[in-house]
CSV table of C-alpha atoms and ligand atoms in Angstrom, one decimal:
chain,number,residue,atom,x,y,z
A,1,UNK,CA,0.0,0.0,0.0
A,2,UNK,CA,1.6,3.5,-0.9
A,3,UNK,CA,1.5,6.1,1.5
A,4,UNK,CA,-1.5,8.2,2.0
A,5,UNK,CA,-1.4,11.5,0.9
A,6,UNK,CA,-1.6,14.1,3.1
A,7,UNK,CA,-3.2,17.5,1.4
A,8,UNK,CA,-2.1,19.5,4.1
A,9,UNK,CA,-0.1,18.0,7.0
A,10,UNK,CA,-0.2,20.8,9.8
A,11,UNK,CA,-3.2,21.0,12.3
A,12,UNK,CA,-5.7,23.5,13.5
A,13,UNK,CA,-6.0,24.2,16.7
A,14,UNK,CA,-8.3,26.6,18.8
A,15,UNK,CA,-6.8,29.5,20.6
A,16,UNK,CA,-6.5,28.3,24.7
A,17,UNK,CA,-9.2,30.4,26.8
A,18,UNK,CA,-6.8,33.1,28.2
A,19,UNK,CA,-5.4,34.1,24.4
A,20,UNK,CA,-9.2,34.2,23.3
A,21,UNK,CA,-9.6,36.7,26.5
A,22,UNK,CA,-6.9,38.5,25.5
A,23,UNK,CA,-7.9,39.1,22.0
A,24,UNK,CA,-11.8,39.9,23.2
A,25,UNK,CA,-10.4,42.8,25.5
A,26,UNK,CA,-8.2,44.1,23.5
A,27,UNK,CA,-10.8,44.8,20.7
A,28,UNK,CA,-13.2,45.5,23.2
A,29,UNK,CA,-15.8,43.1,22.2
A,30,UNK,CA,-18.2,40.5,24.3
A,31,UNK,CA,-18.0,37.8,21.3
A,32,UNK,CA,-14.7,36.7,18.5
A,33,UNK,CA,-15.8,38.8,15.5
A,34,UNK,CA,-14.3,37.3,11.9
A,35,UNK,CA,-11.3,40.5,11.8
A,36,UNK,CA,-9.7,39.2,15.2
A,37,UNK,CA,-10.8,35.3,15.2
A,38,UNK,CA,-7.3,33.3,15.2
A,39,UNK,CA,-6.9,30.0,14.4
A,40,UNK,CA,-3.6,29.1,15.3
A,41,UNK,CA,-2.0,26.2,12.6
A,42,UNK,CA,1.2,23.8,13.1
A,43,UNK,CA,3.7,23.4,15.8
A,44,UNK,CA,5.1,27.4,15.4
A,45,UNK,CA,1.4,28.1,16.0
A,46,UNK,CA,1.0,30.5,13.3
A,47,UNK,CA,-2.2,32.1,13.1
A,48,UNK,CA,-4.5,32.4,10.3
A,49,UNK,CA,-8.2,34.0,10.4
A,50,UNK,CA,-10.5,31.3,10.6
A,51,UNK,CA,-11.9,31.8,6.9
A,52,UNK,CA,-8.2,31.6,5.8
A,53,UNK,CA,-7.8,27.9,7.3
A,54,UNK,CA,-10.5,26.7,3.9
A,55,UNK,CA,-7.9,27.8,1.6
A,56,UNK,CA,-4.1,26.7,3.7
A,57,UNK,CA,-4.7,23.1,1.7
A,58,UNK,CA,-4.9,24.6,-1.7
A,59,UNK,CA,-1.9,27.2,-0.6
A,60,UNK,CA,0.1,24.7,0.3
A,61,UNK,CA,-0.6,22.4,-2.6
A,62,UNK,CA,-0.1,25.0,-5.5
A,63,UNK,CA,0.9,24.0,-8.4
A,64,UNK,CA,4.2,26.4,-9.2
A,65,UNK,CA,6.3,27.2,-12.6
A,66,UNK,CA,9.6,26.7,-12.4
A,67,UNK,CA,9.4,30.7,-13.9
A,68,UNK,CA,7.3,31.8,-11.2
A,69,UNK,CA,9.1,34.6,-8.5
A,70,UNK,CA,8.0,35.1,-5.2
A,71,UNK,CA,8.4,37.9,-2.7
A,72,UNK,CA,7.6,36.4,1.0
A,73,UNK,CA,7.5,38.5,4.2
A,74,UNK,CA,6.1,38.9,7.2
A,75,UNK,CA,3.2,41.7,6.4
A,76,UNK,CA,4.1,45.5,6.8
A,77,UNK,CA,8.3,44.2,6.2
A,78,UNK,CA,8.4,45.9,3.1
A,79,UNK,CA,6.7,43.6,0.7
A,80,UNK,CA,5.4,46.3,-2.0
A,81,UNK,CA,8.8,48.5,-2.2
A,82,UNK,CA,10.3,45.0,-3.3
A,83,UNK,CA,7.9,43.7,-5.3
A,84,UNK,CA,8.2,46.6,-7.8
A,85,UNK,CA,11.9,46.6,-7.4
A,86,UNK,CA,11.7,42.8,-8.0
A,87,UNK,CA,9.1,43.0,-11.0
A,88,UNK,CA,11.2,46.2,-13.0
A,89,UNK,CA,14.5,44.3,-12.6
A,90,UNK,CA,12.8,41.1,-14.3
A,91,UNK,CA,10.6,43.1,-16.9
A,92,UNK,CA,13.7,45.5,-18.5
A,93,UNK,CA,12.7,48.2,-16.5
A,94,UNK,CA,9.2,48.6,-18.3
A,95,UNK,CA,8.6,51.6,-16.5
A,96,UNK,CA,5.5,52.0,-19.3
A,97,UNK,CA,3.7,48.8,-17.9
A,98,UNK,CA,4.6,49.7,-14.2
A,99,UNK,CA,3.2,52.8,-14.3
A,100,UNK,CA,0.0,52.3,-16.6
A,101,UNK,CA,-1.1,48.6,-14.8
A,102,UNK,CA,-1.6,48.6,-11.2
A,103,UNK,CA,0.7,46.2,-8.8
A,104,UNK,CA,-1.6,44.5,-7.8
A,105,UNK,CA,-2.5,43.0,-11.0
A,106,UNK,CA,1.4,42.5,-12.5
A,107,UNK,CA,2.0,41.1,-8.9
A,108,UNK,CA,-0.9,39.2,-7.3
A,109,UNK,CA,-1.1,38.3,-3.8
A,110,UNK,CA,-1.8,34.8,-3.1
A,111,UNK,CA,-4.2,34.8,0.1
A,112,UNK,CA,-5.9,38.6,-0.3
A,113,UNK,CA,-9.0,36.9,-0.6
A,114,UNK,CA,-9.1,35.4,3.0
A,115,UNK,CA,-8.1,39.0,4.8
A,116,UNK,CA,-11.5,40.0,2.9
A,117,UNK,CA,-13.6,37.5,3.3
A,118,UNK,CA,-17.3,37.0,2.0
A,119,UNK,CA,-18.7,37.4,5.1
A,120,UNK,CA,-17.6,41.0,5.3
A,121,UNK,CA,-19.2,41.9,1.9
A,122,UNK,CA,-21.8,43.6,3.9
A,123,UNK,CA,-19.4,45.5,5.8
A,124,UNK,CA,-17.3,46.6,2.8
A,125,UNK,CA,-20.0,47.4,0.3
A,126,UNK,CA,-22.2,50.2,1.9
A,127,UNK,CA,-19.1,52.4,2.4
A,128,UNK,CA,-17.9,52.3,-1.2
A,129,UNK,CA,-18.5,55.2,-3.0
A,130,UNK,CA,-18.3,53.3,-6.4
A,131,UNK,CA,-20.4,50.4,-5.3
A,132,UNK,CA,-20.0,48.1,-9.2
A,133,UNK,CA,-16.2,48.5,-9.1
A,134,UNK,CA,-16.3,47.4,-5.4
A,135,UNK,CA,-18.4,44.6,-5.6
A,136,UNK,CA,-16.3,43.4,-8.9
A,137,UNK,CA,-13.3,44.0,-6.4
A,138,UNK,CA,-15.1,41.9,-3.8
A,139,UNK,CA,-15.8,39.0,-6.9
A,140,UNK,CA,-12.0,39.0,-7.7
A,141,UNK,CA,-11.2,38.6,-4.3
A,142,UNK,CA,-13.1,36.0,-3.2
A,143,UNK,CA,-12.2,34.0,-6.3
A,144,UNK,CA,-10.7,30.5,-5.0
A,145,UNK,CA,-7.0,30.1,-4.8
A,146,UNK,CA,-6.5,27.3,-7.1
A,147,UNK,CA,-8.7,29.8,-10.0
A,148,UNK,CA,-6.7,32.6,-9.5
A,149,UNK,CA,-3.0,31.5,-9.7
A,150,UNK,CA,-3.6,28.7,-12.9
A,151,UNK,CA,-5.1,31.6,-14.6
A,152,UNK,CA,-2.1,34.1,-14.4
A,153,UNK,CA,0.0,33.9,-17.2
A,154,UNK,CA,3.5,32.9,-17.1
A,155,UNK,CA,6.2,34.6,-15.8
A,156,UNK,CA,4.1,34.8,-12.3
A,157,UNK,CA,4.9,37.3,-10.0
A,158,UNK,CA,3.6,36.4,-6.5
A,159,UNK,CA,3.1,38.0,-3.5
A,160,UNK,CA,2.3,36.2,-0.2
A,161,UNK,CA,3.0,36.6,3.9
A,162,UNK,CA,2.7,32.6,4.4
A,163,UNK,CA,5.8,31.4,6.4
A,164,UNK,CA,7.7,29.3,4.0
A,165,UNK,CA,6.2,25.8,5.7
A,166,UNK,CA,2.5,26.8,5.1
A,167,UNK,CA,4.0,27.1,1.4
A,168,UNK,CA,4.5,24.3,-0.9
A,169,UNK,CA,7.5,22.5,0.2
A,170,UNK,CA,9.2,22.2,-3.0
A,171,UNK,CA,9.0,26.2,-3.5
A,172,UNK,CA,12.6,26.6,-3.3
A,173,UNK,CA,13.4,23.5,-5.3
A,174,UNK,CA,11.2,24.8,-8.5
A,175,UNK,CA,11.3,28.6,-8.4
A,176,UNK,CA,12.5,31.9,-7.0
A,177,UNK,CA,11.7,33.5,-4.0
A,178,UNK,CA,12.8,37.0,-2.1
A,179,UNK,CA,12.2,37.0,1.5
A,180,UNK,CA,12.2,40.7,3.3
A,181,UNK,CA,13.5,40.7,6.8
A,182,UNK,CA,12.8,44.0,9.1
A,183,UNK,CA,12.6,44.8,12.9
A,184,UNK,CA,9.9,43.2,14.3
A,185,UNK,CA,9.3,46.7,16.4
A,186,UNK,CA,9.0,49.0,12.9
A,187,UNK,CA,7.0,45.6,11.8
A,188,UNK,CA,4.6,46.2,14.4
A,189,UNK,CA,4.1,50.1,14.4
A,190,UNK,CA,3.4,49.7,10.9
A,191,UNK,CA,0.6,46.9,11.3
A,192,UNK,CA,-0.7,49.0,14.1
A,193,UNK,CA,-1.2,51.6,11.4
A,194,UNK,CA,-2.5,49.3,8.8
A,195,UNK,CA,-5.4,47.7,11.7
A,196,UNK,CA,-6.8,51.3,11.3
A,197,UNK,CA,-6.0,51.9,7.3
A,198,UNK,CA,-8.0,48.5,6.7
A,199,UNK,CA,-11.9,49.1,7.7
A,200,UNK,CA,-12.8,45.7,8.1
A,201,UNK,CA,-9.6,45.8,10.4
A,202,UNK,CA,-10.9,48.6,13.1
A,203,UNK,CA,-8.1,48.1,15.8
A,204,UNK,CA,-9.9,50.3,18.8
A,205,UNK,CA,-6.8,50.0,21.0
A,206,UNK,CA,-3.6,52.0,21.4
A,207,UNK,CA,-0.4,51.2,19.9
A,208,UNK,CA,0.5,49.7,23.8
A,209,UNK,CA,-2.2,47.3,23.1
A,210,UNK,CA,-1.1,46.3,19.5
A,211,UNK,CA,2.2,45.3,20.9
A,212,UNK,CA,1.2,43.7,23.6
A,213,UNK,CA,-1.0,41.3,21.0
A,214,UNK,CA,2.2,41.3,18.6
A,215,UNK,CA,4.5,40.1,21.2
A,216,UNK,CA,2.3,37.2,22.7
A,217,UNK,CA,1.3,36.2,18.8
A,218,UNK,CA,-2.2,37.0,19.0
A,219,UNK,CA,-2.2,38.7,15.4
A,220,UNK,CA,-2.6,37.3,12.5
A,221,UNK,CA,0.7,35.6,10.7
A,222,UNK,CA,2.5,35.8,14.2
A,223,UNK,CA,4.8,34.7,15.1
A,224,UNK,CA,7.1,37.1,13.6
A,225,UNK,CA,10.4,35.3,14.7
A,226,UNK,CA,9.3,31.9,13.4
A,227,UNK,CA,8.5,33.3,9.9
A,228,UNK,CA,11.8,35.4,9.8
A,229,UNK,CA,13.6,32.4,11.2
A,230,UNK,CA,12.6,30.1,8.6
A,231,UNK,CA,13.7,31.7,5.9
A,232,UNK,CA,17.0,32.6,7.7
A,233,UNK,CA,17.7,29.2,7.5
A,234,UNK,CA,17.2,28.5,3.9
A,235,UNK,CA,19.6,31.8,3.0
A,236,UNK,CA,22.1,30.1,1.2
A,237,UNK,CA,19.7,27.8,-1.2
A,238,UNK,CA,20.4,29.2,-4.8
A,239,UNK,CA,16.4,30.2,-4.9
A,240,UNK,CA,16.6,32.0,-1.9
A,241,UNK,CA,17.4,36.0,-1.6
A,242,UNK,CA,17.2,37.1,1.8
A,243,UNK,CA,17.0,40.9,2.0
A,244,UNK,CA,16.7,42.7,5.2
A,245,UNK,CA,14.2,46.0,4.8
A,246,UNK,CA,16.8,48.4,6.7
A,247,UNK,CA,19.7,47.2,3.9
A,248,UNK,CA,17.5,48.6,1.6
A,249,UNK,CA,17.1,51.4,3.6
A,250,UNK,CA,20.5,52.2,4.1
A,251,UNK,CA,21.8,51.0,0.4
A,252,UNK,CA,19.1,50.8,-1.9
A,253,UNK,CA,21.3,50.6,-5.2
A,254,UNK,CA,23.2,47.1,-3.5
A,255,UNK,CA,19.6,45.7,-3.1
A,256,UNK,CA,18.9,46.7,-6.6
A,257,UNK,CA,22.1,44.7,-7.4
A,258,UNK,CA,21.7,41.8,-5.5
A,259,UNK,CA,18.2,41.4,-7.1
A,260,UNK,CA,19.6,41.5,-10.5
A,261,UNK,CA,22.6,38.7,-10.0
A,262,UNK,CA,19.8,36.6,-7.9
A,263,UNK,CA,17.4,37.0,-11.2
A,264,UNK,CA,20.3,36.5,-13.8
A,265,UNK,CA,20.3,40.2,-15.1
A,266,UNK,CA,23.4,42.1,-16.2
A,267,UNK,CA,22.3,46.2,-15.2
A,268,UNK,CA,24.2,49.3,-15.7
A,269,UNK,CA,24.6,51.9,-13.8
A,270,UNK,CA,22.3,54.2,-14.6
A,271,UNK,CA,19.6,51.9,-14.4
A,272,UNK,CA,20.4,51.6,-11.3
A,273,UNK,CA,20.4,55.1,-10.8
A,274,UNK,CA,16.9,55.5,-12.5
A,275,UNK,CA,15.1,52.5,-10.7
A,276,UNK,CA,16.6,54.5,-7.5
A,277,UNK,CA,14.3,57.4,-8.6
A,278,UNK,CA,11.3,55.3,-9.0
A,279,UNK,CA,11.1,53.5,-6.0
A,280,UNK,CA,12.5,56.9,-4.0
A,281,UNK,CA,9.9,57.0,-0.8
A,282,UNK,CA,8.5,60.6,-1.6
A,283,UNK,CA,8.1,59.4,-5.2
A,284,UNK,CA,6.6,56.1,-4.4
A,285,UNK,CA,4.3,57.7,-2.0
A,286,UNK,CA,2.8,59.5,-5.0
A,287,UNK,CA,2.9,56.5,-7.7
A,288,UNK,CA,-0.8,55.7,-8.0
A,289,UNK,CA,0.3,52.4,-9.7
A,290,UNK,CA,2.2,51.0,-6.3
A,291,UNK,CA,0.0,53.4,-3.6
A,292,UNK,CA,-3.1,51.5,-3.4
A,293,UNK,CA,-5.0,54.7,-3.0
A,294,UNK,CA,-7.6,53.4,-5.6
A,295,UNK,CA,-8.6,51.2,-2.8
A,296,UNK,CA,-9.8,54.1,-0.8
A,297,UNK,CA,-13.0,54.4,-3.1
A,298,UNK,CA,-14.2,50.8,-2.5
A,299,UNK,CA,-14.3,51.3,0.9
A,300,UNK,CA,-12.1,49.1,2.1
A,301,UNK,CA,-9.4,51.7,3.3
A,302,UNK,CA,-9.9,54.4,5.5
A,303,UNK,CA,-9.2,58.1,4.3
A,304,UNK,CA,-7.2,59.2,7.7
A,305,UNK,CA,-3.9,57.0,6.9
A,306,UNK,CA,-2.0,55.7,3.9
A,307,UNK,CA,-0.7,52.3,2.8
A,308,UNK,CA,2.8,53.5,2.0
A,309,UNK,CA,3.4,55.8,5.7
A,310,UNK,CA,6.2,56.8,6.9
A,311,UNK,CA,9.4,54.4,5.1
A,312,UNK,CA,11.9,54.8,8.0
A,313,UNK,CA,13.7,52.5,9.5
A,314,UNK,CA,13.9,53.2,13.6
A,315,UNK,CA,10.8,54.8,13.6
A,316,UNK,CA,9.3,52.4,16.8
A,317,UNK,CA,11.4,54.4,18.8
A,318,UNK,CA,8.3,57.0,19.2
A,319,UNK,CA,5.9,54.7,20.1
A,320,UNK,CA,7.7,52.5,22.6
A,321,UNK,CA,8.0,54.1,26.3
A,322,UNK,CA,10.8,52.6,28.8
A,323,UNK,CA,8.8,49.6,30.2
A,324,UNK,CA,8.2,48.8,26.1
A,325,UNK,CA,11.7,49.5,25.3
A,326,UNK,CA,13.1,47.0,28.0
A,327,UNK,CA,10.1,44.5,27.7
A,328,UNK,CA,11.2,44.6,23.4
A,329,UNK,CA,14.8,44.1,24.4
A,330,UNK,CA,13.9,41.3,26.3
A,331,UNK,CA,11.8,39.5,23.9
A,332,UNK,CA,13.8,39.7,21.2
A,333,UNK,CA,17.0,38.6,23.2
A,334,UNK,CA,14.9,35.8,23.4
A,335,UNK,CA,13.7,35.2,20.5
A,336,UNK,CA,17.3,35.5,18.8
A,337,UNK,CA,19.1,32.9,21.5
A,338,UNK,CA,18.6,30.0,19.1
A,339,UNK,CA,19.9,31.5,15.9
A,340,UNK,CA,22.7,33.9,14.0
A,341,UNK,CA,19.9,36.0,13.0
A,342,UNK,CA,20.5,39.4,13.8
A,343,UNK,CA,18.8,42.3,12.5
A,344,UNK,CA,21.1,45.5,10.8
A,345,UNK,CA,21.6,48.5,13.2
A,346,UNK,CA,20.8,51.7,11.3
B,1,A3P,P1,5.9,52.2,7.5
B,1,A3P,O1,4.5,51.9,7.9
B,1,A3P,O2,6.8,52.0,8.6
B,1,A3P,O3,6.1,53.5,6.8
B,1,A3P,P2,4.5,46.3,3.1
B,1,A3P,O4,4.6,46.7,1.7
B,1,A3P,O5,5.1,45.0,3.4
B,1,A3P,O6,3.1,46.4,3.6
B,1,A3P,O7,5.3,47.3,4.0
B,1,A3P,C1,4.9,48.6,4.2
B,1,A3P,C2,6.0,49.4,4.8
B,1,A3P,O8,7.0,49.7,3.8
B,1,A3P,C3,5.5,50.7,5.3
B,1,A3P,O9,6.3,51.1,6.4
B,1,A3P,C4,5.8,51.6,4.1
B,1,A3P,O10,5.8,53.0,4.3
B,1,A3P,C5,7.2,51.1,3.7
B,1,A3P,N1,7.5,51.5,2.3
B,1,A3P,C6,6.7,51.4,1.2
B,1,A3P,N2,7.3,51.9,0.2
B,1,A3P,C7,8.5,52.3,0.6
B,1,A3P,C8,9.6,53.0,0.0
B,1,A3P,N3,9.6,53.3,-1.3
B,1,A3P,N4,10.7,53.3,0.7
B,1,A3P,C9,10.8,53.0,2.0
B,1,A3P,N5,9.7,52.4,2.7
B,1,A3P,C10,8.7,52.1,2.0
């Protein structure tokens, strides 16, 4: 008898009692509501939103092109500053495409649909003010997996926050994939931000609370470590480019460079000078093809903050007091005991 096959091998476990307590008063709420209900998945205990769990199978079991290039982080690490850096160095710098077709739609992400889920059509659709494109946004979206990725055409570009083991496990043996690294501390002032950019989000608490929830793993793709740590390890595999976020803060044309010898592109100078330009903060800010303001009309976004923020690296520093500060130092002492991970001082 051959071995049974296992569609996805991790399992799903309920959160304990005092973690759902946590959660409830934190988003001051009597009952889990479908933005904040974790389900937390394999030994590392990721979570996952409960409608998310349907689709970790089909995730897991994707079919992938050996020409298909991924860009993996941990969400808010960075991910859309190196996708377009990613998809300009593979395209010849077709700055005409990049500007004129939305990233979104060069660069898909994998799992949007589960952060959006049906159930939250009701919540989503009254506050669009152009109700048919946001209801053909809320179709797209809630397209099944499998559907969406067979019918992108080849080259893929894909983006996707799964940890590497919720992704299929001969990723790195069959295609390309750049992993962003950054301070877990930026990493969580910035999803603090995007809980109140996303509606359907609607973090009530302060910052102090966010963290608090970061740094026990009660949000969702937590915890940060274990996703960082696991592609740490796989650095030196040939389909691997580990960047860290404050590299490319520091020394944006080296990233540009590394990118190009990891993708098998020979680039001058000035077009690293050029791509420089476009992916500039202030510039990027204002590039309605990266910015995902266009989102702010289906309702999905607030209008008080902005997708791309602030772009500093360091910027926690405003946000944590002294008890924070020490608390952080702490948990991330820990958290780096088992490893030669260690993230760039700016
Ligand atoms: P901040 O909220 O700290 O400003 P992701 O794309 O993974 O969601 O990451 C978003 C973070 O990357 C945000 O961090 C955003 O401002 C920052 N970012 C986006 N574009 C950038 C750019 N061109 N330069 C520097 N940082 C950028």
């Amino acid at each position: 008898m051959g071995e049974k096959k296992m569609p996805f091998p991790y399992e799903f476990k309920e959160l304990e009692p005092e973690e759902k307590m946590m959660l409830l008063k934190a988003y001051k709420a009597s009952e889990l509501m479908p933005r904040f209900d974790l389900v937390s998945v394999g030994p590392k205990k990721f979570k996952l939103l409960r409608p998310f769990c349907e689709e970790a199978a089909d995730i897991y079991n994707m079919a992938l092109r050996s020409d298909d290039i991924f860009v993996v982080t941990y969400p808010r690490s960075g991910t859309t500053w190196t996708q377009e850096l990613v998809w300009l160095v593979a395209n010849d710098f077709d700055y005409a495409t990049a500007k004129s077709k939305v990233l979104m739609q060069r660069f898909p992400f994998v799992e949007f649909l589960k952060y959006v889920g049906s159930q939250w059509q009701e919540e989503l659709l009254p506050n669009a003010k152009d109700k048919e494109m946001a209801s053909e946004f809320l179709k797209n979206v809630n397209k099944p997996v499998k559907e969406k990725l067979s019918a992108i055409p080849s080259p893929r570009f894909l983006k996707t926050h799964m940890p590497l083991s919720l992704l299929p496990p001969k990723l790195l043996d069959t295609a390309k994939v750049v992993y962003v690294a950054r301070d877990p501390r930026d990493v969580s002032v910035s999803n603090f931000h995007l809980n109140r950019l996303i509606n359907i989000f609607d973090f009530p608490g302060t910052f102090k609370d966010y963290w608090s929830l970061f740094s026990q793993h009660l949000v969702k793709i937590s915890p940060h470590f274990e996703h960082v740590k696991e592609a740490w390890n796989l650095r030196h595999h040939p389909n691997m480019l580990f960047l860290f976020y404050e590299d490319s803060i520091k020394d944006l044309p080296s990233s540009i460079r590394r990118v190009a010898d990891f993708l098998g592109k020979d680039i001058t100078e000035d077009q690293v000078t050029s791509l420089c330009d476009h992916l500039n903060f202030e510039n990027f800010k204002k590039n309605d093809a990266v910015n995902f303001e266009y989102i702010k009309g289906l309702g999905v976004f607030t209008q008080e903050e902005d997708f791309i923020r602030r772009g500093k690296a360091g910027g926690w520093r405003e946000y944590f007091d002294e008890e924070m500060t020490q608390q952080a130092d702490q948990w991330i002492a820990n958290n780096l005991r088992d490893t030669d991970l260690r993230f760039p001082k700016l």
